[in-house]
Amino acid sequence: MNTSNPLSHPQVEQRVNELLARMTLEEKVGQMNQELPLAPPQLDAVRAGRIGSFITEVSALAGAGVDPSPAVRAEICNDLQRVAVTESRLGIPLLFGRDVIHGYRTIFPIPLGMAATWNPERVEQAASVAAMEAAAAGIKWTFAPMLDIARDPRWGRIAEGPGEDPFLGSALARAMVRGFQGDNLSRPDKLAACAKHYAGYGAAEGGRDYNFVDISMRTLRDVYLPPFRAAVDAGAATLMSGFHDYSGVPVAANRTLLTDVLREEWGFQGFVVSDWNAVHELVVHGIAADDGDAAVKATTAGVDMDMIAGAYVNQLAQQVRSGRLSIDVVDQAVRRILRVKLAAGLFDHPYTDPQRAARVILTPDHRALARQLAHESCVLLKNENNLLPLRPEGPFKRIAVFGPFAQARGELFGTWTLDGRAEDVTSIADALRETAPTPFEILCLSDKPDESLYHTLMGVDLAVLVVGEHPRRSGEAASVSNLELPAGQRQMIESIHDAGVPIVLIVLAGRPLAIKREVDLAHAVLYAWHPGVEGGYAVADLLFGRAVPSGRLPVTMPRATGQVPIYYNHRNTGRPAANRGDSSRYIDLPIGPLFPFGFGLSYTTFRYSDMRIVQNGRTVHISAQVTNTGAIAAVETAQLYVRDVVASLTRPVKELKGFCKLFLQPGETQTAHFTLSEEDLTFTGLDDRPVFEPGVFHVWVGAHSASGLQGTFEL
Ligand code: NOJ
């Protein structure tokens, strides 16, 4: 058990027990019930203690589709809270939850973009700002961080998560939990975190959202679980179970995952909420006969709160009375929920000061942080002849800006943004025009190319094309079968190229797209994900050199859709992939990705040298010198990869085990230091238990997963 965890405080336990002793069965079940706020509000149900939590949205897809949810305000939450606190028998406060995924009103880059910063400290600051803003609107619980590792970008929800790597994902998990919760969850500017969607949801077969998952327990443990473990160890107050069926057992009824692993192995003290209507969906999956059966299976497995299905509130009391469910199971769930409410300080300060919102929401400081994150999230994939940054003395003065997202504003937010407002955003085209230094001339052209466009292009030196995906093409229920740019965009790029105008491509996307042809045609490519409220200015800063790109891919970029799942930490096979012969390859496509995991260019260059490996007992110290060999000060992300050469199981060809950021002046050299211990080299063995196997390890320090200085050690 984590002793610094606010959920395991003795005083909290005592109050939980006192309350539990006074509760009726109906009141207990009420705590396990989460509802949507209706109009008129369910005041009688709140008074009767039949609702423990509200999810302040009106649809499962709120924020992922056209957002129908009304804004939430402190006054609205306070009014409901007052009824719970002063008019219900025991005065147990309500817990208000909302999807605050990558910012509240100050929208940061999508989580996949934040992952591309490889900067947990910055991500923690973003989560802290999101918490401060949302808490001022009456929210005390966010359904974030989303920690689903994804190796298949057809899956639209890859946008919401940390990418393909468990080590990076774990670092970001800790950062987000710390940012949302701080070291004291009861502070009025903090939110309870909800690590989701436990677990393995990102491995949906075929990349189709909600699809079943059939991966080994070993892969689940080594690849998909680590970020959740990190979130639990960082004190995450709650977890959300996934919609999916893992290996034949839907997670909402999966006792192995929810109880054996989460509670018994990891010592998780908080509570688990189902995903939207997932308790009822156990009937649809075909493992429960009806809602009563589903409610029994879900609670017994370890789902403590039912998100909007109504199955618990309508069925559980009867199931207990008829002897089909033990009251101990109910008590245990209620205990976990009350623990979180107490740790969140709801009993001591249940209301939100309505004046606070105006002071803390979308402040200049928050915008500055959003801009910084957007700078750091953009990945420069190509920069022929150092075309970027655009220099006043360079050859490109008249610059045309267009493409389907050049004028986009709200679209810069990306998926899952309930509270962002388009009017807060300056488009990329406007930001370029507004901030262009002399002697640049920025021509913002129509989004829809026509004959006059090509005529205009005759007189320009450079085209900045803003292409990519609309936010609704990624996120929940937005899987695609084709990873290429949406129809028409390639043709537009080809025609500009044919007109002889050099192209800077800005790609907005919720996933790594297969853009081989477009990358070939462009002179420079900046992959900007969906960069958030300050995305317009951030892109302009990067193009004009006021900021230097430092983003690194948190996912492998495929050449073609048919390559997925494609990820760097695969196993070797007996006939490793090569471009010829009887090897594990496709005969119609070169092997290897378009860009490897960890890749990203800068406006300068870095050299790695002098790798050292020093063993000190059971610890290995690895270092390398990193030199900025160019003329611009910039940040490099030095990455450490390891391979376990011979083991009782086949092991990945490389695994990320460390990274660090170095800010280097031109000509400056710094040392990247890493340490490895047995724990870092432990994996899930043949018996599904953690094992460290002594032996020889290869190690690389370098700029990305397909490069680096190589060494060897034995441990
Ligand atoms: C369904 C989504 O899967 C989940 O991520 C979200 O938090 C809930 N809906 C609540 O909106």
XYZ file of C-alpha atoms and ligand atoms in Angstrom:
726
model
C 0.000 0.000 0.000
C 1.220 3.486 -0.836
C 1.592 5.311 2.495
C 1.552 8.797 1.005
C -1.772 7.971 -0.590
C -4.513 10.281 0.768
C -6.975 7.418 0.360
C -5.265 5.301 2.978
C -5.437 7.787 5.839
C -6.628 6.322 9.214
C -8.948 9.271 9.910
C -10.624 8.761 6.558
C -11.161 5.079 7.367
C -12.747 5.920 10.700
C -15.242 8.348 9.162
C -16.045 5.860 6.397
C -16.870 3.208 8.962
C -19.033 5.547 11.020
C -21.040 6.554 7.978
C -21.379 3.043 6.655
C -22.801 1.885 9.978
C -25.604 4.430 9.676
C -26.581 3.804 6.058
C -29.605 1.881 4.841
C -29.196 -0.558 1.969
C -30.910 1.916 -0.379
C -28.570 4.707 0.654
C -25.583 2.462 0.054
C -26.760 1.558 -3.404
C -27.443 5.244 -4.045
C -23.781 6.035 -3.509
C -22.943 3.503 -6.211
C -25.198 5.231 -8.720
C -24.055 7.913 -11.118
C -26.661 9.824 -13.102
C -26.940 12.485 -15.725
C -28.434 15.739 -14.533
C -31.914 16.071 -15.979
C -34.233 19.002 -16.394
C -36.008 19.455 -14.043
C -33.257 18.218 -11.687
C -33.743 14.959 -9.771
C -34.089 16.685 -6.405
C -36.210 13.963 -4.805
C -33.693 11.293 -5.724
C -30.845 13.404 -4.319
C -32.851 14.025 -1.136
C -33.487 10.303 -0.797
C -29.765 9.544 -1.183
C -30.363 7.608 -4.410
C -27.617 9.399 -6.387
C -23.952 9.406 -5.401
C -22.522 11.239 -8.372
C -23.485 13.254 -11.418
C -21.760 13.097 -14.768
C -22.332 16.614 -16.030
C -22.750 15.734 -19.681
C -25.682 14.726 -21.736
C -24.271 12.089 -24.026
C -21.661 9.376 -24.000
C -19.922 11.065 -26.872
C -20.123 14.576 -25.539
C -17.030 16.395 -26.645
C -16.135 13.723 -29.150
C -18.958 14.536 -31.541
C -21.030 17.663 -31.920
C -21.146 18.710 -28.319
C -24.676 18.871 -26.992
C -23.721 19.345 -23.343
C -24.585 22.580 -21.620
C -21.809 24.433 -19.859
C -21.423 23.496 -16.237
C -21.336 26.238 -13.627
C -20.551 26.351 -9.929
C -24.063 27.635 -9.157
C -25.718 24.630 -10.815
C -23.546 22.159 -8.902
C -23.966 24.093 -5.646
C -27.767 23.976 -5.909
C -27.778 20.203 -6.243
C -25.093 19.863 -3.606
C -27.099 21.899 -1.122
C -29.960 19.429 -1.419
C -27.612 16.477 -0.877
C -25.815 18.061 2.053
C -28.691 19.745 3.872
C -31.774 17.769 2.894
C -30.669 14.140 2.584
C -30.716 12.063 5.780
C -26.954 11.614 6.091
C -25.830 14.702 4.204
C -23.357 12.807 2.025
C -22.119 15.194 -0.673
C -22.380 14.506 -4.386
C -19.329 14.016 -6.586
C -19.534 15.970 -9.853
C -17.600 14.399 -12.723
C -16.859 15.620 -16.236
C -14.558 14.735 -19.094
C -11.787 17.299 -18.667
C -9.391 15.505 -20.957
C -6.829 17.987 -22.228
C -7.846 21.207 -20.621
C -11.073 22.780 -19.473
C -11.481 26.134 -21.221
C -7.744 26.511 -21.837
C -7.425 23.644 -24.281
C -3.996 22.059 -24.521
C -2.871 19.802 -27.390
C -4.658 16.460 -27.554
C -3.107 13.900 -25.190
C -1.205 12.255 -28.053
C 0.241 15.683 -28.835
C 1.118 16.218 -25.184
C 2.836 12.833 -25.262
C 4.914 14.126 -28.180
C 6.440 16.715 -25.849
C 8.132 13.904 -23.909
C 7.927 16.450 -21.121
C 6.103 15.081 -18.064
C 6.773 18.239 -16.092
C 4.981 20.375 -18.636
C 2.140 17.859 -18.905
C 1.752 17.974 -15.129
C 1.415 21.761 -15.314
C -1.284 21.392 -17.971
C -3.250 18.930 -15.845
C -2.929 21.264 -12.906
C -4.339 24.170 -14.925
C -7.170 21.969 -16.210
C -7.976 21.021 -12.614
C -7.934 24.607 -11.423
C -10.301 25.768 -14.164
C -12.714 22.834 -13.983
C -12.836 22.927 -10.190
C -13.863 26.574 -10.393
C -16.890 25.453 -12.397
C -17.979 23.014 -9.680
C -16.300 19.835 -10.943
C -14.374 17.642 -8.519
C -13.621 14.610 -10.671
C -12.246 14.285 -14.187
C -12.442 11.204 -16.388
C -8.755 11.452 -17.199
C -5.984 10.547 -17.713
C -6.729 8.189 -20.557
C -3.828 5.733 -20.433
C -4.582 3.272 -23.185
C -1.464 2.223 -25.032
C -2.328 1.873 -28.719
C -0.384 0.156 -31.456
C -3.024 0.535 -34.111
C -3.748 4.080 -35.254
C -6.895 3.027 -37.038
C -8.319 3.194 -33.525
C -9.584 6.778 -33.204
C -9.002 6.918 -29.480
C -5.250 6.812 -29.976
C -5.706 10.614 -29.985
C -6.737 10.567 -26.333
C -3.830 8.558 -24.975
C -0.075 8.504 -24.520
C 0.816 6.568 -27.687
C 2.478 3.193 -28.095
C 5.032 3.001 -25.334
C 4.496 1.827 -21.743
C 7.535 3.642 -20.325
C 6.591 7.023 -21.779
C 2.937 6.294 -20.959
C 3.811 5.620 -17.327
C 5.791 8.831 -16.989
C 2.841 10.779 -18.388
C 0.386 8.886 -16.181
C 2.253 9.951 -13.055
C 2.489 13.511 -14.312
C -1.215 13.798 -15.047
C -2.322 12.265 -11.773
C -0.015 14.621 -9.882
C -1.244 17.577 -11.916
C -4.936 16.845 -11.389
C -4.737 15.805 -7.755
C -1.663 17.579 -6.387
C -0.499 16.302 -3.030
C -3.792 17.208 -1.428
C -6.919 16.226 -3.263
C -9.079 18.275 -0.933
C -7.672 21.569 -2.178
C -10.403 23.541 -3.950
C -8.351 23.724 -7.142
C -7.783 19.962 -7.462
C -9.720 17.145 -9.115
C -9.869 13.447 -8.431
C -8.276 11.663 -11.381
C -9.779 8.667 -13.167
C -7.281 6.482 -14.995
C -9.070 4.907 -17.927
C -9.982 2.658 -19.668
C -8.666 -0.127 -17.517
C -7.297 -2.176 -19.258
C -6.215 -3.172 -22.731
C -8.944 -1.163 -24.506
C -6.392 0.176 -27.002
C -5.781 -3.319 -28.365
C -9.260 -3.509 -29.926
C -9.123 -6.010 -32.760
C -8.898 -4.366 -36.169
C -8.594 -0.963 -34.508
C -12.409 -0.808 -34.295
C -13.610 1.049 -31.244
C -15.401 -1.042 -28.604
C -14.173 -4.233 -30.235
C -12.968 -7.194 -28.200
C -9.363 -7.629 -27.206
C -7.477 -10.892 -27.463
C -3.916 -10.378 -26.350
C -1.975 -12.545 -23.921
C -1.945 -11.739 -20.219
C 1.802 -11.279 -20.640
C 1.413 -8.586 -23.287
C -1.333 -6.992 -21.228
C 0.957 -6.871 -18.214
C 4.099 -5.702 -19.993
C 2.599 -3.234 -22.450
C -0.887 -2.121 -21.452
C -0.901 -2.224 -17.656
C 2.234 -0.238 -16.722
C 0.664 3.232 -17.138
C -2.245 2.147 -14.925
C 0.121 0.804 -12.318
C 1.983 4.112 -12.441
C -1.268 6.034 -11.980
C -2.274 3.867 -9.018
C 1.145 4.276 -7.433
C 0.864 8.033 -7.937
C -2.367 7.941 -5.916
C -5.075 8.081 -8.605
C -8.354 8.195 -6.712
C -10.426 6.315 -9.282
C -10.241 4.107 -12.355
C -12.730 3.522 -15.159
C -13.214 0.042 -16.520
C -13.203 -0.264 -20.307
C -16.172 -1.116 -22.514
C -14.393 -4.046 -24.077
C -14.307 -7.780 -23.688
C -10.833 -8.935 -22.687
C -10.251 -12.518 -23.704
C -13.911 -13.427 -23.329
C -14.633 -11.550 -20.116
C -15.939 -7.997 -20.530
C -13.891 -5.770 -18.257
C -16.968 -4.505 -16.409
C -17.286 -8.050 -15.072
C -13.625 -8.997 -15.044
C -12.653 -9.982 -11.535
C -9.104 -10.882 -12.490
C -8.384 -7.356 -13.668
C -10.533 -5.373 -11.252
C -9.864 -7.282 -8.076
C -6.963 -9.713 -8.333
C -4.603 -7.370 -10.153
C -5.861 -3.919 -9.203
C -6.736 -4.402 -5.546
C -4.842 -7.447 -4.410
C -1.601 -7.016 -6.329
C -1.442 -3.247 -6.548
C -3.248 -2.255 -3.353
C -5.578 0.240 -5.058
C -7.740 1.948 -2.405
C -9.992 4.120 -4.554
C -13.052 3.152 -6.547
C -13.794 1.918 -10.051
C -16.548 3.477 -12.143
C -17.934 1.628 -15.146
C -17.811 3.289 -18.516
C -21.026 4.717 -19.898
C -23.852 2.179 -19.647
C -21.284 -0.628 -19.584
C -23.005 -2.473 -16.742
C -26.118 -2.873 -18.873
C -23.954 -3.765 -21.875
C -22.923 -6.963 -20.096
C -26.319 -8.195 -21.273
C -25.460 -7.216 -24.839
C -22.026 -8.863 -24.595
C -23.944 -11.991 -23.674
C -22.617 -12.719 -20.208
C -25.602 -11.531 -18.186
C -29.249 -12.450 -18.581
C -30.640 -9.082 -17.514
C -29.708 -5.920 -15.620
C -30.019 -7.666 -12.255
C -27.576 -10.341 -13.306
C -25.312 -7.685 -14.849
C -25.335 -5.609 -11.657
C -24.361 -8.632 -9.561
C -21.563 -9.616 -11.944
C -20.173 -6.083 -12.169
C -20.178 -5.382 -8.432
C -18.734 -8.775 -7.619
C -15.941 -8.240 -10.137
C -15.105 -4.857 -8.604
C -17.019 -2.092 -10.421
C -18.094 0.166 -7.566
C -20.069 2.810 -9.419
C -22.468 2.389 -12.303
C -22.196 5.186 -14.864
C -25.745 5.975 -15.957
C -27.014 2.437 -16.669
C -29.367 2.548 -13.671
C -28.674 -1.132 -13.135
C -27.275 -0.702 -9.623
C -29.893 1.695 -8.325
C -32.746 -0.367 -9.705
C -31.448 -3.860 -9.029
C -28.848 -4.142 -6.315
C -31.008 -3.841 -3.193
C -33.276 -6.600 -4.451
C -30.296 -8.778 -5.342
C -28.939 -8.406 -1.810
C -32.342 -9.123 -0.218
C -32.802 -12.238 -2.335
C -29.367 -13.509 -1.307
C -27.863 -13.359 -4.797
C -25.354 -10.710 -3.728
C -23.571 -10.401 -0.420
C -23.981 -7.128 1.457
C -20.232 -7.247 2.000
C -19.689 -6.584 -1.693
C -21.926 -3.535 -1.515
C -20.273 -2.306 1.676
C -16.884 -2.622 0.139
C -17.883 -0.577 -2.910
C -19.489 2.124 -0.771
C -16.448 2.226 1.463
C -14.240 2.934 -1.545
C -16.535 5.676 -2.832
C -16.816 7.394 0.557
C -13.076 7.195 0.953
C -12.636 9.244 -2.216
C -15.336 11.742 -1.233
C -13.665 12.261 2.130
C -10.171 12.536 0.691
C -11.541 15.044 -1.817
C -12.650 17.216 1.097
C -16.276 17.221 -0.045
C -17.610 16.804 3.481
C -15.685 19.844 4.702
C -16.189 22.146 1.721
C -18.897 20.798 -0.550
C -19.549 24.058 -2.438
C -17.618 25.980 -5.055
C -17.125 29.717 -4.855
C -18.959 30.983 -7.958
C -16.672 34.016 -8.166
C -13.587 31.916 -8.736
C -14.273 30.958 -12.351
C -13.870 34.502 -13.626
C -10.492 34.770 -11.923
C -8.906 31.515 -13.009
C -10.331 30.496 -16.368
C -8.300 31.150 -19.524
C -5.861 33.522 -17.852
C -2.866 34.868 -19.810
C -0.637 32.474 -17.851
C -2.774 29.520 -18.846
C -2.677 30.603 -22.453
C 1.098 30.943 -22.247
C 1.362 27.388 -20.952
C -0.931 26.145 -23.734
C 1.317 27.876 -26.271
C 4.423 26.354 -24.751
C 2.887 22.880 -24.830
C 1.801 23.377 -28.416
C 5.373 24.410 -29.353
C 6.759 21.320 -27.695
C 4.160 18.946 -29.120
C 4.727 19.692 -32.813
C 7.041 17.211 -34.504
C 9.197 18.405 -37.402
C 9.342 15.424 -39.750
C 11.139 16.924 -42.700
C 13.089 20.118 -43.329
C 14.807 19.988 -46.702
C 17.741 22.372 -47.028
C 16.800 23.874 -43.677
C 13.880 25.638 -45.288
C 12.510 26.296 -41.806
C 12.608 28.518 -39.877
C 11.620 31.164 -42.391
C 14.319 33.810 -42.292
C 13.827 37.439 -43.322
C 16.974 37.196 -45.430
C 15.833 33.925 -47.039
C 14.288 33.429 -50.481
C 10.664 33.013 -49.348
C 8.933 36.339 -48.860
C 5.485 36.011 -50.393
C 3.813 33.127 -48.640
C 0.386 31.716 -49.417
C -1.439 29.981 -46.559
C -4.356 27.718 -47.299
C -5.734 24.198 -47.064
C -8.791 22.790 -45.313
C -7.645 23.793 -41.818
C -5.786 27.048 -42.474
C -8.694 29.090 -41.132
C -9.787 26.493 -38.579
C -10.370 27.622 -35.014
C -12.430 25.209 -32.879
C -11.007 22.355 -34.947
C -7.590 23.054 -33.442
C -8.897 21.639 -30.152
C -9.210 18.076 -31.350
C -11.387 15.446 -29.798
C -12.942 15.595 -26.319
C -13.190 19.232 -25.557
C -16.485 19.999 -23.899
C -15.606 23.466 -22.757
C -13.269 24.954 -25.359
C -14.735 27.802 -27.417
C -13.836 28.501 -31.008
C -13.842 32.239 -30.334
C -10.837 31.780 -28.021
C -8.711 30.572 -30.942
C -6.700 32.377 -33.587
C -6.382 30.307 -36.749
C -3.001 29.320 -38.141
C -3.532 31.614 -41.144
C -4.441 34.590 -38.957
C -1.607 33.928 -36.521
C 0.891 33.804 -39.386
C -0.422 37.044 -40.830
C -0.578 38.759 -37.465
C 2.918 37.807 -36.362
C 4.872 37.759 -39.623
C 7.928 39.980 -39.312
C 8.962 42.195 -42.182
C 9.569 41.530 -45.010
C 7.178 38.573 -45.124
C 3.897 38.946 -46.917
C 1.231 36.437 -45.937
C -1.616 35.758 -48.347
C -4.468 33.850 -46.761
C -6.248 32.105 -49.591
C -9.601 30.418 -49.745
C -9.834 26.928 -48.304
C -11.258 25.601 -51.524
C -8.691 25.759 -54.283
C -10.043 27.011 -57.606
C -8.574 28.366 -60.823
C -7.834 31.770 -59.297
C -5.818 30.045 -56.586
C -3.450 28.604 -59.131
C -3.205 31.957 -60.785
C -2.323 33.560 -57.437
C 0.228 30.869 -56.770
C 2.227 31.984 -59.792
C 3.367 34.950 -57.759
C 4.177 33.300 -54.428
C 7.471 31.927 -53.133
C 6.092 29.325 -50.764
C 2.829 27.582 -49.892
C 1.995 26.740 -46.294
C -0.672 24.056 -46.547
C -2.681 23.179 -43.467
C -4.088 19.726 -44.019
C -5.137 16.706 -41.976
C -8.103 15.365 -40.095
C -11.165 17.045 -38.681
C -11.332 16.347 -34.905
C -14.417 14.207 -35.427
C -12.324 11.824 -37.507
C -10.490 10.739 -34.367
C -11.519 10.104 -30.777
C -14.307 7.874 -29.577
C -16.242 5.824 -32.129
C -14.067 7.307 -34.893
C -11.943 4.468 -36.181
C -10.864 4.496 -39.811
C -9.877 1.743 -42.210
C -7.584 4.003 -44.211
C -4.822 6.079 -42.649
C -4.266 8.335 -45.623
C -5.304 11.975 -45.691
C -9.025 12.478 -46.272
C -10.151 12.605 -49.878
C -8.914 15.443 -52.040
C -6.021 16.621 -49.895
C -3.323 14.636 -51.660
C -4.551 15.903 -55.017
C -4.370 19.471 -53.753
C -0.802 18.939 -52.552
C 0.151 17.313 -55.855
C -1.228 20.184 -57.865
C 0.646 22.797 -55.819
C 3.778 20.734 -56.208
C 3.188 20.470 -59.963
C 2.831 24.247 -60.057
C 6.426 24.373 -58.819
C 5.724 26.090 -55.519
C 7.703 24.780 -52.528
C 5.431 23.405 -49.831
C 5.483 23.553 -46.049
C 2.939 21.030 -44.860
C 1.268 21.502 -41.489
C -0.602 18.331 -40.562
C -3.365 18.429 -37.965
C -4.366 14.957 -36.883
C -5.522 12.772 -34.042
C -3.361 9.858 -35.108
C -0.230 9.083 -37.097
C -1.371 9.160 -40.706
C 0.169 7.298 -43.623
C 1.477 10.303 -45.555
C 4.481 8.955 -47.418
C 3.580 10.565 -50.733
C 2.782 13.932 -49.130
C 6.058 13.930 -47.213
C 7.895 13.267 -50.473
C 6.176 16.187 -52.172
C 6.652 18.724 -49.386
C 9.877 20.525 -48.538
C 9.061 20.696 -44.856
C 6.497 18.843 -42.744
C 5.370 19.868 -39.270
C 3.099 17.352 -37.570
C 0.986 19.471 -35.229
C -1.646 16.949 -33.991
C -4.598 18.998 -32.761
C -2.605 21.670 -30.963
C -5.236 23.382 -28.781
C -6.305 26.928 -28.080
C -2.881 28.459 -28.795
C -2.129 26.173 -31.721
C -2.335 28.963 -34.315
C 0.272 31.115 -32.611
C 2.425 28.117 -31.732
C 2.662 27.036 -35.373
C 3.464 30.612 -36.408
C 6.186 30.794 -33.726
C 7.744 27.592 -35.031
C 7.645 28.657 -38.678
C 9.247 32.023 -37.964
C 11.820 30.571 -35.569
C 10.522 32.219 -32.407
C 10.342 28.664 -31.059
C 12.343 25.603 -32.062
C 10.593 22.271 -32.679
C 11.371 19.684 -30.017
C 8.461 17.233 -30.314
C 9.278 13.544 -30.731
C 6.889 10.904 -32.055
C 5.132 8.965 -29.277
C 3.972 6.515 -31.955
C 5.455 4.913 -35.030
C 4.341 6.491 -38.305
C 3.419 3.857 -40.861
C 4.111 4.023 -44.574
C 0.772 2.465 -45.348
C -2.336 1.359 -43.497
C -1.620 -2.268 -44.272
C 1.427 -2.164 -41.977
C -0.548 -1.632 -38.805
C -0.226 -2.688 -36.080
C 3.303 -1.340 -36.369
C 5.374 -0.447 -33.303
C 9.053 -0.297 -32.458
C 9.047 -2.661 -29.479
C 8.024 -5.762 -31.388
C 9.653 -9.154 -31.008
C 12.259 -10.428 -33.421
C 10.719 -13.609 -34.956
C 12.919 -16.449 -36.218
C 13.125 -14.718 -39.597
C 13.473 -11.065 -38.753
C 12.025 -8.506 -41.107
C 14.282 -7.492 -43.977
C 13.564 -6.119 -47.396
C 14.196 -9.387 -49.171
C 14.051 -13.136 -48.880
C 11.955 -15.328 -46.672
C 11.658 -12.795 -43.899
C 8.773 -11.430 -41.897
C 7.764 -8.736 -44.367
C 5.264 -7.661 -47.019
C 6.420 -8.254 -50.568
C 4.683 -5.101 -51.800
C 6.075 -2.599 -49.289
C 9.500 -1.736 -47.898
C 9.917 -2.882 -44.337
C 10.088 -0.305 -41.551
C 8.048 2.732 -40.707
C 7.860 6.071 -42.458
C 9.227 7.616 -39.251
C 10.272 5.639 -36.187
C 9.027 6.037 -32.644
C 10.912 8.820 -30.872
C 11.799 10.647 -34.096
C 11.686 14.415 -34.533
C 13.930 17.041 -36.115
C 15.101 20.341 -34.728
C 16.421 23.526 -36.313
C 19.833 22.393 -35.195
C 21.626 19.035 -35.195
C 22.908 16.926 -32.334
C 25.796 14.528 -32.113
C 25.979 11.610 -29.692
C 29.419 10.434 -28.585
C 31.430 8.777 -25.861
C 28.952 6.275 -24.497
C 29.974 4.857 -21.117
C 28.613 1.957 -19.157
C 29.642 1.663 -15.530
C 28.377 -1.115 -13.334
C 28.022 -0.526 -9.644
C 26.772 -3.652 -7.926
C 23.308 -4.319 -9.289
C 22.970 -0.903 -10.882
C 24.182 0.060 -14.337
C 25.029 3.684 -15.136
C 24.882 4.592 -18.784
C 25.885 7.938 -20.176
C 26.626 9.623 -23.470
C 27.760 13.060 -24.540
C 25.282 15.068 -26.578
C 26.562 18.055 -28.540
C 24.589 20.746 -30.311
C 26.425 20.873 -33.625
C 24.298 23.584 -35.206
C 23.834 27.288 -34.766
C 20.584 27.448 -32.791
C 20.004 26.764 -29.072
C 17.568 23.883 -28.755
C 16.287 20.987 -26.701
C 17.247 17.409 -27.482
C 15.446 14.397 -26.026
C 18.082 11.741 -25.415
C 16.548 8.271 -25.353
C 17.735 5.029 -23.786
C 16.706 1.680 -25.255
C 17.459 -1.819 -24.058
C 17.324 -5.332 -25.454
C 17.400 -8.478 -23.389
C 19.424 -10.716 -25.687
C 18.605 -14.223 -24.434
C 15.696 -14.979 -22.122
C 13.205 -17.710 -21.353
C 10.721 -15.842 -23.556
C 11.206 -13.874 -26.732
C 11.761 -10.266 -25.776
C 11.241 -7.001 -27.690
C 14.004 -5.929 -30.070
C 14.138 -2.633 -28.178
C 12.396 -1.120 -25.203
C 12.517 2.485 -24.052
C 13.885 2.587 -20.510
C 14.796 6.225 -20.063
C 14.790 9.666 -21.643
C 15.982 13.101 -20.673
C 15.746 16.587 -22.069
C 18.906 18.609 -22.589
C 18.843 22.280 -23.480
C 21.973 22.953 -25.469
C 23.474 26.188 -26.728
C 25.221 26.049 -30.109
C 28.423 24.075 -29.691
C 27.558 23.032 -26.144
C 27.976 19.453 -24.913
C 26.121 17.918 -21.997
C 25.954 14.420 -20.613
C 22.798 12.330 -20.760
C 22.771 10.084 -17.679
C 20.659 7.010 -17.120
C 20.599 4.237 -14.548
C 19.140 0.774 -14.855
C 18.458 -1.750 -12.147
C 17.023 -5.253 -12.144
C 13.576 -3.800 -11.637
C 13.828 -1.903 -14.930
C 14.716 -5.123 -16.726
C 11.995 -7.233 -15.167
C 9.296 -8.662 -17.421
C 6.347 -11.007 -17.149
C 7.604 -14.558 -17.229
C 6.166 -17.830 -18.409
C 4.002 -18.131 -15.301
C 2.634 -14.576 -15.783
C 4.651 -13.354 -12.794
C 7.401 -10.713 -12.814
C 10.859 -12.117 -13.397
C 14.355 -10.731 -13.764
C 16.652 -13.002 -15.747
C 20.370 -12.261 -15.474
C 22.330 -12.128 -18.700
C 23.558 -9.918 -21.491
C 21.724 -6.742 -22.465
C 22.245 -4.454 -25.405
C 21.737 -0.795 -24.799
C 21.421 2.249 -27.065
C 21.508 5.966 -26.354
C 20.349 8.150 -29.186
C 17.866 10.458 -30.813
C 15.138 7.914 -31.553
C 14.276 4.228 -31.561
C 16.090 3.501 -34.819
C 19.406 5.171 -34.031
C 21.927 5.535 -31.262
C 25.275 4.534 -29.855
C 25.240 0.911 -28.862
C 26.812 -0.869 -25.916
C 26.496 -4.074 -23.949
C 26.416 -5.012 -20.270
C 25.823 -8.102 -18.248
C 23.708 -8.132 -15.127
C -17.504 7.108 -22.729
C -16.014 7.160 -22.874
O -15.512 5.899 -23.237
C -15.285 7.625 -21.624
O -13.941 7.860 -21.955
C -15.922 8.856 -21.063
O -15.219 9.279 -19.923
C -17.370 8.526 -20.743
N -18.067 8.191 -21.977
C -18.070 9.670 -20.045
O -18.313 10.694 -20.920
